[in-house]
Coordinates of C-alpha atoms (C1' of nucleotides) in Angstrom, one line a residue:
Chain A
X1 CA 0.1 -28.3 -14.3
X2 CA 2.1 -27.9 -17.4
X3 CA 4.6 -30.4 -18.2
X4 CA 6.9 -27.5 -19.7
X5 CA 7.0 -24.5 -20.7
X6 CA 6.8 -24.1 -24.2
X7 CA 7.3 -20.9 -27.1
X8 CA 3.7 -21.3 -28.1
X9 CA 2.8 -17.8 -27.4
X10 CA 5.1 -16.5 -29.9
X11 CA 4.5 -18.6 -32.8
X12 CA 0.6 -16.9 -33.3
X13 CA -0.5 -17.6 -36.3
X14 CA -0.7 -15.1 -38.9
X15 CA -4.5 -15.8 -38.3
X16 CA -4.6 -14.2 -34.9
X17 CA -3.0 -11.3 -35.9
X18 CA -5.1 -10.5 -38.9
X19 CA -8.3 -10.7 -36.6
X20 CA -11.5 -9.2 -36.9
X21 CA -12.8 -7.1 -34.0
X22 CA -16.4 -8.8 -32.8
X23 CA -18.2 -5.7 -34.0
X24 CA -16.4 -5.7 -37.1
X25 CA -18.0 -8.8 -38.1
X26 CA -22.3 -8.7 -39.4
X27 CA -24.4 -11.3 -41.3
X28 CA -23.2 -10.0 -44.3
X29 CA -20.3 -11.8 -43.9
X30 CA -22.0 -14.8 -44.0
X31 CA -19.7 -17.9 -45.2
X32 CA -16.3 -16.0 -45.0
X33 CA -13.4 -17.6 -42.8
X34 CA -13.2 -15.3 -39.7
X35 CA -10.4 -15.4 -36.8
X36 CA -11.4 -13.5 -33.7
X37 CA -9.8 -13.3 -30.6
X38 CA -10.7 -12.4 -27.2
X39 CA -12.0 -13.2 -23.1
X40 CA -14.3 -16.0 -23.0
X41 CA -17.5 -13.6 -21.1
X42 CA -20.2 -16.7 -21.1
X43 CA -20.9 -19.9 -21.6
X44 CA -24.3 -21.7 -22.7
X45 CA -24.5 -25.3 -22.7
X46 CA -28.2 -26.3 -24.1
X47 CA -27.1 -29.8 -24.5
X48 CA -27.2 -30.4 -28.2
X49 CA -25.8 -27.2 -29.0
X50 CA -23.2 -24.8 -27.2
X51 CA -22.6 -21.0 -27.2
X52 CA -19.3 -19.3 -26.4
X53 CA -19.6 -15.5 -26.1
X54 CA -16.0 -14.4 -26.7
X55 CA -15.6 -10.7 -25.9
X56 CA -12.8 -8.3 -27.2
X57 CA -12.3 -4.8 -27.1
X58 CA -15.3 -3.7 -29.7
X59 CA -17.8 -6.3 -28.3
X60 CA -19.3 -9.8 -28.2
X61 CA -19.3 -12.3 -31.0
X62 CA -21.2 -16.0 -30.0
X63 CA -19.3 -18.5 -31.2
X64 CA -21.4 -21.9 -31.9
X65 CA -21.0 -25.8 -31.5
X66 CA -23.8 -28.0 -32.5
X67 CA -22.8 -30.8 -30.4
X68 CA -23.4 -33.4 -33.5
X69 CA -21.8 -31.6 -36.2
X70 CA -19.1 -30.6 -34.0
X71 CA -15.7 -32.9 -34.2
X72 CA -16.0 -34.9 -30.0
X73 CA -12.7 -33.2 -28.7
X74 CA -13.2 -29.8 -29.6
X75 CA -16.9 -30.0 -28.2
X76 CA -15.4 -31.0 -25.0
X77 CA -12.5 -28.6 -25.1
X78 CA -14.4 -25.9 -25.5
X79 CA -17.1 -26.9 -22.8
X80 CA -14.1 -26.7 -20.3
X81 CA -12.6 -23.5 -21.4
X82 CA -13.3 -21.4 -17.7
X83 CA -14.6 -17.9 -17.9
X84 CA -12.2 -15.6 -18.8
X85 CA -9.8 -17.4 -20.4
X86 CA -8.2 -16.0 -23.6
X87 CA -8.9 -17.4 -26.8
X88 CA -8.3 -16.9 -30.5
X89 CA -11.0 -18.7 -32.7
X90 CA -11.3 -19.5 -36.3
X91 CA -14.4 -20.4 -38.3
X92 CA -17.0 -19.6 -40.7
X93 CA -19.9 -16.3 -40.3
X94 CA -23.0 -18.1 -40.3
X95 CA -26.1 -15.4 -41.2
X96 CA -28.6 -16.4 -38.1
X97 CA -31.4 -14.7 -36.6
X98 CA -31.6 -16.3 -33.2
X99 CA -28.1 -15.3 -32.7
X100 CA -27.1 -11.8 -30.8
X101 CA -25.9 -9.6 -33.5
X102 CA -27.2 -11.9 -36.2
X103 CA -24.5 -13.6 -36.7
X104 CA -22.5 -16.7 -35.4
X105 CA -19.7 -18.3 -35.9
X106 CA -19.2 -22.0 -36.6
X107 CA -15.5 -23.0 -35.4
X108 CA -12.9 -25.1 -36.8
X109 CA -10.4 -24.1 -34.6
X110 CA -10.4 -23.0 -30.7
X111 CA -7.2 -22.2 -29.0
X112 CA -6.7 -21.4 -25.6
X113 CA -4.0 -19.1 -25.1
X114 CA -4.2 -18.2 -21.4
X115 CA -6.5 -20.0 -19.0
X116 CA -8.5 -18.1 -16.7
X117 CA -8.3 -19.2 -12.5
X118 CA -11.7 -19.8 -11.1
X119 CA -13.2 -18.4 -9.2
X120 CA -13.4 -15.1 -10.4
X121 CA -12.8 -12.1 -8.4
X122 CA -15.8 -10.4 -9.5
X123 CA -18.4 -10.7 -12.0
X124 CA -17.2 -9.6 -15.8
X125 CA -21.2 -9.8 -17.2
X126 CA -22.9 -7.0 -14.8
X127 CA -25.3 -9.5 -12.9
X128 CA -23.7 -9.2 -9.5
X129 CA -22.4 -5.9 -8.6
X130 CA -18.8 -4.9 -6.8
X131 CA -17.8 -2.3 -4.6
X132 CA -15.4 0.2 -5.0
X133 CA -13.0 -1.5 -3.2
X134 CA -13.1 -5.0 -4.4
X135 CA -13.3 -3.3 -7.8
X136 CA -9.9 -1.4 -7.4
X137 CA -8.4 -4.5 -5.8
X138 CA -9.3 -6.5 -8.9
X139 CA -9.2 -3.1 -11.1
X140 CA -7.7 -5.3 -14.8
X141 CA -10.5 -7.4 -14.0
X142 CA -13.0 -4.6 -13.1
X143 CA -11.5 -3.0 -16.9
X144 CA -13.4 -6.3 -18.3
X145 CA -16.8 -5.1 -17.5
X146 CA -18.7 -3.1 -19.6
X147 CA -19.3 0.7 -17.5
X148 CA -15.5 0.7 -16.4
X149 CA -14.3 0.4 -19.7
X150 CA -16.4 3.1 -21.1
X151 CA -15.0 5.8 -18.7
X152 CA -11.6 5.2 -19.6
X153 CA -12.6 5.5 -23.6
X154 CA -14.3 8.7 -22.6
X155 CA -11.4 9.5 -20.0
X156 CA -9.2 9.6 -23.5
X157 CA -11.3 10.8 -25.8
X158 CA -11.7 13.9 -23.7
X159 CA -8.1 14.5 -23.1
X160 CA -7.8 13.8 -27.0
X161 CA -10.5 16.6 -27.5
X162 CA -9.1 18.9 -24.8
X163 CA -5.2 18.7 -26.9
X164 CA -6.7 19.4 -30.0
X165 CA -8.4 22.5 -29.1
X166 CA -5.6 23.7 -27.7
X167 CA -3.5 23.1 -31.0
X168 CA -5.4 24.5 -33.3
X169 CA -5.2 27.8 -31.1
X170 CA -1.7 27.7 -31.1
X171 CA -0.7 25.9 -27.9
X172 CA 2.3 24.0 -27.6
X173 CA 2.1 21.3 -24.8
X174 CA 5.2 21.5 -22.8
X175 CA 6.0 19.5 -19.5
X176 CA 7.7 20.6 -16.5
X177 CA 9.6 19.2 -13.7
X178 CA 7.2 16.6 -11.1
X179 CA 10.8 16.4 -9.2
X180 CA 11.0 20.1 -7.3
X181 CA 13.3 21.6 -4.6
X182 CA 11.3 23.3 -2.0
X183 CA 8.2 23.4 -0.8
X184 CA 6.3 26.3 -3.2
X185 CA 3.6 27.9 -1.5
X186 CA 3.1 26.7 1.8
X187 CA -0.8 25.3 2.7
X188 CA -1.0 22.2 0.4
X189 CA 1.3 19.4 1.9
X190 CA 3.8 18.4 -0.2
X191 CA 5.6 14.8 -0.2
X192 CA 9.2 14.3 0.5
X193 CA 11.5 12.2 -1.8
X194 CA 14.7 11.5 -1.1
X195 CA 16.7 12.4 -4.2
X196 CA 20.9 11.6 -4.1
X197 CA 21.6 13.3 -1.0
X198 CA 19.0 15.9 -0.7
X199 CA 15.2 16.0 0.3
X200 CA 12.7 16.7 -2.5
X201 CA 9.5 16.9 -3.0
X202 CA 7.0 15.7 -5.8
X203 CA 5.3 19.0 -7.6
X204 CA 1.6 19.7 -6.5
X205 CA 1.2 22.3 -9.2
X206 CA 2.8 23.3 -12.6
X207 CA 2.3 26.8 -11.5
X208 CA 5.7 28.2 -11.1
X209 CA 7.0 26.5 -14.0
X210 CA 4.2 27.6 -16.4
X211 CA 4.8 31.3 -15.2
X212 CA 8.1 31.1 -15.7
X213 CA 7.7 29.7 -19.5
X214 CA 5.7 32.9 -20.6
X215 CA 8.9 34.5 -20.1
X216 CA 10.2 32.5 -22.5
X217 CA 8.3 33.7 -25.6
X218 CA 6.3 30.4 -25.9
X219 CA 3.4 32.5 -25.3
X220 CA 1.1 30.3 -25.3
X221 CA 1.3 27.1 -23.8
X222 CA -0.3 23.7 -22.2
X223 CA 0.6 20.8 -20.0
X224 CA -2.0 17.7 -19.0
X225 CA 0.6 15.6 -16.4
X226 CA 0.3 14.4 -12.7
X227 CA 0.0 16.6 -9.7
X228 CA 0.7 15.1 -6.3
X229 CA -0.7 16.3 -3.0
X230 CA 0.0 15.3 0.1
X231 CA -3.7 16.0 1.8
X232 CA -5.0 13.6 4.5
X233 CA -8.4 14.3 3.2
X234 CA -10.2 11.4 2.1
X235 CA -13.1 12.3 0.7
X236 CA -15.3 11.5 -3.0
X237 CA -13.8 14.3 -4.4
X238 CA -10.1 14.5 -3.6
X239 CA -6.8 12.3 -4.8
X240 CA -3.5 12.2 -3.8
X241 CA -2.2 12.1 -7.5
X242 CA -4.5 13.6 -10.4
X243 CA -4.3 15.0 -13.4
X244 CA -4.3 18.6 -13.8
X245 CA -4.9 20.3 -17.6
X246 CA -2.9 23.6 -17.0
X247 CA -2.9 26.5 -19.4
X248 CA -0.8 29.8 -19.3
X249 CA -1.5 32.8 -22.0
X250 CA 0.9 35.7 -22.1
X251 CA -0.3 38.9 -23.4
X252 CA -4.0 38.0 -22.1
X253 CA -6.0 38.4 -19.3
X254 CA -8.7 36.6 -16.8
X255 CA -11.5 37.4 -19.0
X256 CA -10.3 36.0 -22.4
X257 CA -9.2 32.5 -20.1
X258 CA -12.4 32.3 -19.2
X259 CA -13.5 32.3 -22.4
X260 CA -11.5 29.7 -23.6
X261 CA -12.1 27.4 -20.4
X262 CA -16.0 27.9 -20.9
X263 CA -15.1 26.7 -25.0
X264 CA -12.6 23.7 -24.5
X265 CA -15.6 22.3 -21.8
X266 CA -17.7 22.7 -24.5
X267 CA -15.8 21.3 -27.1
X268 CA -14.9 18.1 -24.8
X269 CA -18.8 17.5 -24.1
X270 CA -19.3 17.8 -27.4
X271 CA -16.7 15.1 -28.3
X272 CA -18.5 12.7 -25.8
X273 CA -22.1 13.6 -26.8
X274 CA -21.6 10.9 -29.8
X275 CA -20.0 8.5 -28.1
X276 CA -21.9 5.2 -29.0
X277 CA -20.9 3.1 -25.5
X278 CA -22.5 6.9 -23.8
X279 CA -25.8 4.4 -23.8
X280 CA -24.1 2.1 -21.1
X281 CA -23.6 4.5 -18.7
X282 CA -27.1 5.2 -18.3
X283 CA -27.3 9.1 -17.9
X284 CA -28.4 11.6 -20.5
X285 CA -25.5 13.8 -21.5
X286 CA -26.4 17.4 -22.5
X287 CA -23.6 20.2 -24.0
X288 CA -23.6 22.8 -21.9
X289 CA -23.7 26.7 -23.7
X290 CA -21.7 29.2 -23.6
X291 CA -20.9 31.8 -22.2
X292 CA -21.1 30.2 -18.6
X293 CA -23.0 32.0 -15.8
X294 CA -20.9 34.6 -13.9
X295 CA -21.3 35.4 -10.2
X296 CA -18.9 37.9 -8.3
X297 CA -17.7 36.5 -5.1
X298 CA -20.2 38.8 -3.5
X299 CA -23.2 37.7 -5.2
X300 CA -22.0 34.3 -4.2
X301 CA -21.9 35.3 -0.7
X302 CA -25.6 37.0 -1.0
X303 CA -27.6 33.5 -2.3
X304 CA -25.6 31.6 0.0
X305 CA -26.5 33.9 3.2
X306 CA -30.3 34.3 1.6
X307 CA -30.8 30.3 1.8
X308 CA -29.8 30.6 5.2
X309 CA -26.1 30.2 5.4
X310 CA -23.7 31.5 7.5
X311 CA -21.0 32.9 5.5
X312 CA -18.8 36.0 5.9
X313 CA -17.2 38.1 3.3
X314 CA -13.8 37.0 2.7
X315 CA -13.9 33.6 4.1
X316 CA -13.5 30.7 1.5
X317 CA -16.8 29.0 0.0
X318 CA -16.8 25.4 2.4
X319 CA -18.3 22.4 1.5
X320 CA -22.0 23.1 2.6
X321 CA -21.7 26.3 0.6
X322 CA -20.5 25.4 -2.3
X323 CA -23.6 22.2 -2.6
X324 CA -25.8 25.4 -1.8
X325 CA -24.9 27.5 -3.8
X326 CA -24.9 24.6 -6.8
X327 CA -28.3 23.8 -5.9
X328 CA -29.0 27.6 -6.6
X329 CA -27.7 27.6 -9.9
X330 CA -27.7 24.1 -11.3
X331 CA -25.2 24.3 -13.9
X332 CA -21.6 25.0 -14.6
X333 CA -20.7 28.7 -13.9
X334 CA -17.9 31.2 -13.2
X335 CA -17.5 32.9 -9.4
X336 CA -15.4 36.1 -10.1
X337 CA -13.9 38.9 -8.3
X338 CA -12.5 36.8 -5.5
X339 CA -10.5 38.7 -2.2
X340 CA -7.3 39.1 -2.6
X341 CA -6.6 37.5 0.8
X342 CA -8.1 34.0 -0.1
X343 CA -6.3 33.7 -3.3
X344 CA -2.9 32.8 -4.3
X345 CA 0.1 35.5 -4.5
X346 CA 0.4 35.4 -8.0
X347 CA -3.5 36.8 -8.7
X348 CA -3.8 40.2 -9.9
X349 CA -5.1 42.3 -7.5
X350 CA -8.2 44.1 -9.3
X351 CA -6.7 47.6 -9.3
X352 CA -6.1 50.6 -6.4
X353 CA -9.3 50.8 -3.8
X354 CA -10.3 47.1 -4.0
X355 CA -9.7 44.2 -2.4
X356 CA -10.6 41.8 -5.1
X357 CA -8.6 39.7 -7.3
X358 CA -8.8 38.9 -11.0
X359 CA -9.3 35.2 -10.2
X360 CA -12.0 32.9 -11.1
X361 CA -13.1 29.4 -10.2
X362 CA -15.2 27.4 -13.0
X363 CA -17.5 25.5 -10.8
X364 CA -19.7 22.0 -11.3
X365 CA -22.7 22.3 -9.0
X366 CA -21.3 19.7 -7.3
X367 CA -17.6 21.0 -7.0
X368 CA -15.2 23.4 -8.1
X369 CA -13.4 21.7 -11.5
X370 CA -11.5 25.1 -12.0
X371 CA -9.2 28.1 -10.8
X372 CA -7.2 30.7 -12.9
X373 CA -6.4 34.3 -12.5
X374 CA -5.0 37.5 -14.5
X375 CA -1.5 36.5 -12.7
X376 CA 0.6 39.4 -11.8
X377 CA 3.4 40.0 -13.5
X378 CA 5.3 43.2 -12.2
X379 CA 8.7 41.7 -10.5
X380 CA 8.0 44.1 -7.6
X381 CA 4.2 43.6 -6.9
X382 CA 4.5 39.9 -7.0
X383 CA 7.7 40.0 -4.3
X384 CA 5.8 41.8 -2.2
X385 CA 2.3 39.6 -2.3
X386 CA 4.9 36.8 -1.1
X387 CA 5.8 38.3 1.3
X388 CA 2.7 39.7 2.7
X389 CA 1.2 36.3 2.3
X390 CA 4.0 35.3 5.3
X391 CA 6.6 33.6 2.5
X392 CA 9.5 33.9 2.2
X393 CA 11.2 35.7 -1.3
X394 CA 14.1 33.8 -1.0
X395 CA 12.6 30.7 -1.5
X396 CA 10.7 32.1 -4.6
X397 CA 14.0 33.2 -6.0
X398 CA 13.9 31.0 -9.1
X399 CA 10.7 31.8 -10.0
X400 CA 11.5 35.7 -9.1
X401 CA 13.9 35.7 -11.5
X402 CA 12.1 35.4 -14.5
X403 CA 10.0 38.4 -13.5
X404 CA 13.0 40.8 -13.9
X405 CA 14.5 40.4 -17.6
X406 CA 10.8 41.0 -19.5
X407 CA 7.5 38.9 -17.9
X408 CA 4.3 40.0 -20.4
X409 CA 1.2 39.5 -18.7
X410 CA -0.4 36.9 -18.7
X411 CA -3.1 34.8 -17.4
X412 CA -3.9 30.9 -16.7
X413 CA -6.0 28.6 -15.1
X414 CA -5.7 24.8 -13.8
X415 CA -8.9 22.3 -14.4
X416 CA -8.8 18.7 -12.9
X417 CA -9.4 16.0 -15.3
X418 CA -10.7 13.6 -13.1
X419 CA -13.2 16.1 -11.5
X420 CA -14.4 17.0 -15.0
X421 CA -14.8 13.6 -16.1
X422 CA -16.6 12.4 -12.7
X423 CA -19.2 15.3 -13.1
X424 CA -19.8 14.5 -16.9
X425 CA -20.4 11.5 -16.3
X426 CA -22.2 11.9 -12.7
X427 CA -20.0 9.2 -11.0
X428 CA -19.8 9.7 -7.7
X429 CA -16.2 9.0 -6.5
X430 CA -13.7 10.3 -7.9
X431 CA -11.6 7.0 -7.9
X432 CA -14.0 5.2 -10.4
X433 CA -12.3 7.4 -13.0
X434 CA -9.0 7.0 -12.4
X435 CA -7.1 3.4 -12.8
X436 CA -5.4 2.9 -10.1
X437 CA -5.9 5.7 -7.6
X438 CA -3.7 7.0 -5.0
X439 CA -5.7 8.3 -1.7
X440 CA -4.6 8.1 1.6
X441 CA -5.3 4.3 2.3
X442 CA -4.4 3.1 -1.4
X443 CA -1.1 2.6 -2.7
X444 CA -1.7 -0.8 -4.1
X445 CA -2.2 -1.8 -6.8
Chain B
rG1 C1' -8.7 15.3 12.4
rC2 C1' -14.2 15.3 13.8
rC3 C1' -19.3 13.1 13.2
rC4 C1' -22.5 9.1 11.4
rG5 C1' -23.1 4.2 8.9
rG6 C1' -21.1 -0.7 7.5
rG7 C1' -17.7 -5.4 7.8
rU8 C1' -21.8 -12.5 6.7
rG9 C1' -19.3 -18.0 1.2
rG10 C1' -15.2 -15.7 -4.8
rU11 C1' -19.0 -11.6 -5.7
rG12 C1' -23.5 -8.9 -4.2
rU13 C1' -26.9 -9.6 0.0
rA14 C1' -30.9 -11.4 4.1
rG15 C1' -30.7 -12.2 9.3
rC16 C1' -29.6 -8.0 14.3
rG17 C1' -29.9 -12.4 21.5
rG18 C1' -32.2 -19.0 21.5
rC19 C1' -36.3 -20.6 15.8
rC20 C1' -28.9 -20.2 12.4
rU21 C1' -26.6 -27.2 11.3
rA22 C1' -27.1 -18.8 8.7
rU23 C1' -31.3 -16.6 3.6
rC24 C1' -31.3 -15.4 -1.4
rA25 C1' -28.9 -14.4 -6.1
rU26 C1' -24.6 -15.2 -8.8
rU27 C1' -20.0 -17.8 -9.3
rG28 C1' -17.6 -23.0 -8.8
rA29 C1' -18.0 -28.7 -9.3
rG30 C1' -21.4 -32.1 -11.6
rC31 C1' -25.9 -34.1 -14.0
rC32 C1' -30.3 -33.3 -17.6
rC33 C1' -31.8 -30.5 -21.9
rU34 C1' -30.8 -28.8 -29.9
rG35 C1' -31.2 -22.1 -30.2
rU36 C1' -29.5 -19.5 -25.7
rC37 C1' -29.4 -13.9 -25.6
rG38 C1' -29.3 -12.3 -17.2
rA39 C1' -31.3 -19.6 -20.8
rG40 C1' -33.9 -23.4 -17.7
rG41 C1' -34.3 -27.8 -14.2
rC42 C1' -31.8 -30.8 -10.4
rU43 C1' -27.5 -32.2 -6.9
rC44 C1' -23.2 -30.8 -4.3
rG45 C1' -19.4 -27.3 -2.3
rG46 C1' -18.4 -22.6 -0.1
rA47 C1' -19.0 -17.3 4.9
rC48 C1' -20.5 -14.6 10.4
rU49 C1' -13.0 -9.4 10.1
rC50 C1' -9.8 -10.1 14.5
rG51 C1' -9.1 -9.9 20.0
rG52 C1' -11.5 -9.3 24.7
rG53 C1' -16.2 -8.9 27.5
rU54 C1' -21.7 -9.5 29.0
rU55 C1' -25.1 -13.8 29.0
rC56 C1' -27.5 -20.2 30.6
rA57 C1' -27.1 -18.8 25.2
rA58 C1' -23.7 -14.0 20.7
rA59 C1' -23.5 -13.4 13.5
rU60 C1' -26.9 -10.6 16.7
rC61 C1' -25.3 -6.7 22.8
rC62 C1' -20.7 -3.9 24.9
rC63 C1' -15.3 -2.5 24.4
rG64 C1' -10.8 -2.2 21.4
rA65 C1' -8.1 -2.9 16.9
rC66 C1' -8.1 -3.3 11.7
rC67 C1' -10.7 -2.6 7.1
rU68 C1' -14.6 0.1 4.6
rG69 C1' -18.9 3.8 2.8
rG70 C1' -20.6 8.7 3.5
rG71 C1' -20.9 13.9 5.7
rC72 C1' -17.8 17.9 7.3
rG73 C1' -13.1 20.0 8.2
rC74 C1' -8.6 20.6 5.8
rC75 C1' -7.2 21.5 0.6
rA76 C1' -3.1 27.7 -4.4

RNA sequence: GCCCGGGUGGUGUAGCGGCCUAUCAUUGAGCCCUGUCGAGGCUCGGACUCGGGUUCAAAUCCCGACCUGGGCGCCA
């Protein structure tokens, strides 16, 4: 128990804060004066000599105490320093063979700036394995441990990738209200806020909005932000909040966004590829080409019936279909030409005598990561595929409106980040890629 | 919501009516050891989800609750 609290924490020395990352540091900075800071990962004790591996964001870097040419108290100091703890160390690069990276370091000064609590809540060194569950419990921990780590650098560097492709092609990122009024579209469950006196509901799609900003001239335009669903579905696949990477292009249709979905996939695998920590998630990464397989909705239909499933035209592609179908094809590819009557409202019907849609879904053979559509944009057409969808207009009046003063048309699409990220890097639950993920059961932490 | 699994020390597991005073690994406490790299050797500590039932006897079988993994449904 500490005898007071003291101010410690914010005097760091200037040391501290011009630190070296572990990986930063080789052999040929042998004799320079080093400070490093970081979690203590393990512990060696040999007897005569003693190895600290202090890890930090980059890496590992073993510290070293020969337990004679080492001053008594900081020997025994460091000895006791529990797992986990944080500490900032100063010494001198020693050039060594025997050591990891070929390198040590020889200390002249260990603090301990927060001790760790044993015992640990799960292993940080990858001998013992964790559940899920004990995993998100302890998820800052879990963070600590090499794999988890990696996903969430890759989790950025493809959002990173996915932004700048969009910039250079002119896209402005915009963000639109998670806070709505009424419940949009019916079918998706929505949840209820209370906001001042009125009930509201947190947004499960950008949709509306991004319609209603390519009648704003920004014709060309992007959003990556939370959706939130209100689904009792618990399944590998599904979350309650996720990330949805929205796109809306006026004066375009379904054809050219499908060319820029199957290009921005590319272009985000491509910016993972070379990822160095790639190696610790054991899997071999390939870019996929371009263009992406197409199938109609009927062809779809056709190799799903031939291996021996049930599936009538016009009903949605379940579960069992969709794995068979994937097995068919084994890579990522477009279904096109989708009915009318299982699409949204705002798909553009394919023209007089059909009853397909412009609408697409990009699909994983393991899930659908994708939809989009050539959206409709005459004021009149869309009221009426409200209404013959068994909405109400009135409701949609807001979004209506921007239909009737000069709507070009346009065409968009909606592709989950987590689900992209899962099947890139063949995780199979979707909440090992998110942080702290919301599903039915979890709300904490 | 339906259908299958599973809940055993901090973590990951074995055991599936009596051989259980419950296995193994790892973690923790401690001892030995001068070069570890999943270090090694020894000692100690630590668990059968909860409630009810069957039985001479329950971690083990049955019922219920709770938690949990998966398949499906549902899901713009």
């Amino acid at each position: 128990m500490p005898q007071h609290i003291s101010f410690e924490v914010l005097n760091m020395t200037s040391s501290i804060q011009n630190r070296k990352y572990a990986t930063e540091i080789t052999a040929a900075n042998e004799g320079e004066r080093v400070s490093i800071a970081g979690w203590v990962h393990e512990k060696r004790d040999l007897g005569g000599v003693f190895f600290l591996i202090v890890r930090d964001r980059s890496g590992f870097a073993q510290v070293t105490l020969p337990r004679k040419k080492t001053e008594k108290e900081l020997f025994e100091r460091v000895k006791r320093v529990p797992r986990e703890s944080v500490v900032a160390i100063e010494g001198e690069v020693k050039r060594e063979q025997k050591a990891p990276n070929g390198f040590e370091i020889l200390p002249s000064r260990v603090e301990v700036l927060s001790e760790a609590s044993q015992v640990l809540p799960l292993d940080t060194t990858g001998k013992v394995g964790a559940e899920l569950d004990t995993k998100l419990d302890a998820r800052f921990m879990d963070l600590r441990t090499e794999k988890t780590k990696h996903i969430f650098v890759i989790r950025s560097r493809i959002l990173k990738a996915i932004r700048d492709f969009l910039d250079v092609r002119g896209f402005i990122e915009l963000n639109t209200p998670k806070i709505v009024s009424a419940a949009t579209e019916g079918g998706t469950a929505l949840f209820p806020i209370s906001y001042f006196e009125r009930e509201a509901f947190l947004n499960q799609s950008p949709q509306l909005y991004k319609q209603m900003l390519m009648a704003s001239g920004f014709d060309r335009v992007y959003e990556i932000a939370p959706i939130f669903r209100a689904e009792e579905h618990d399944t590998t696949k599904h979350l309650n909040e996720a990330t949805s990477i929205d796109v809306e292009v006026a004066f375009e249709d379904h054809e050219y966004v499908m060319t820029l979905l199957e290009e921005l996939i590319v272009f985000a695998y491509t910016n993972v590829v070379d990822y160095p920590g790639l190696a610790k998630l054991d899997l071999n990464l390939e870019v996929p080409k371009v263009p992406f397989r197409r199938i109609t909705y009927d062809e779809a239909i056709e190799q799903i019936s031939g291996a021996g499933e049930e599936i009538a035209w016009g009903e949605d592609i379940g579960t069992s279909a969709e794995h068979t179908l994937g097995k068919i094809i084994g890579e990522l590819y477009f279904i096109t030409d989708w009915p009318c009557a299982i699409k949204p409202f705002y798909a553009q019907p394919a023209g007089e005598g059909k009853d397909t849609c412009n609408a697409f879904d990009l699909m994983h053979p393991r899930l659908e990561l994708s939809s989009g559509s050539q959206r409709v944009h005459s004021y009149e057409l869309l009221k009426q595929q409200i209404e013959s969808k068994g909405l109400s207009a009135d409701s949609f009046e807001f979004y209506l409106d921007s239909f009737r003063y000069g709507m070009p048309p346009h065409a968009g699409w909606g592709l989950g980040a987590e689900r992209l990220l899962m099947c890139m890097l063949e995780i199979g639950n979707i909440r090992e890629v998110v942080l702290f993920p919301r599903d039915r059961k979890r709300l904490v932490p």
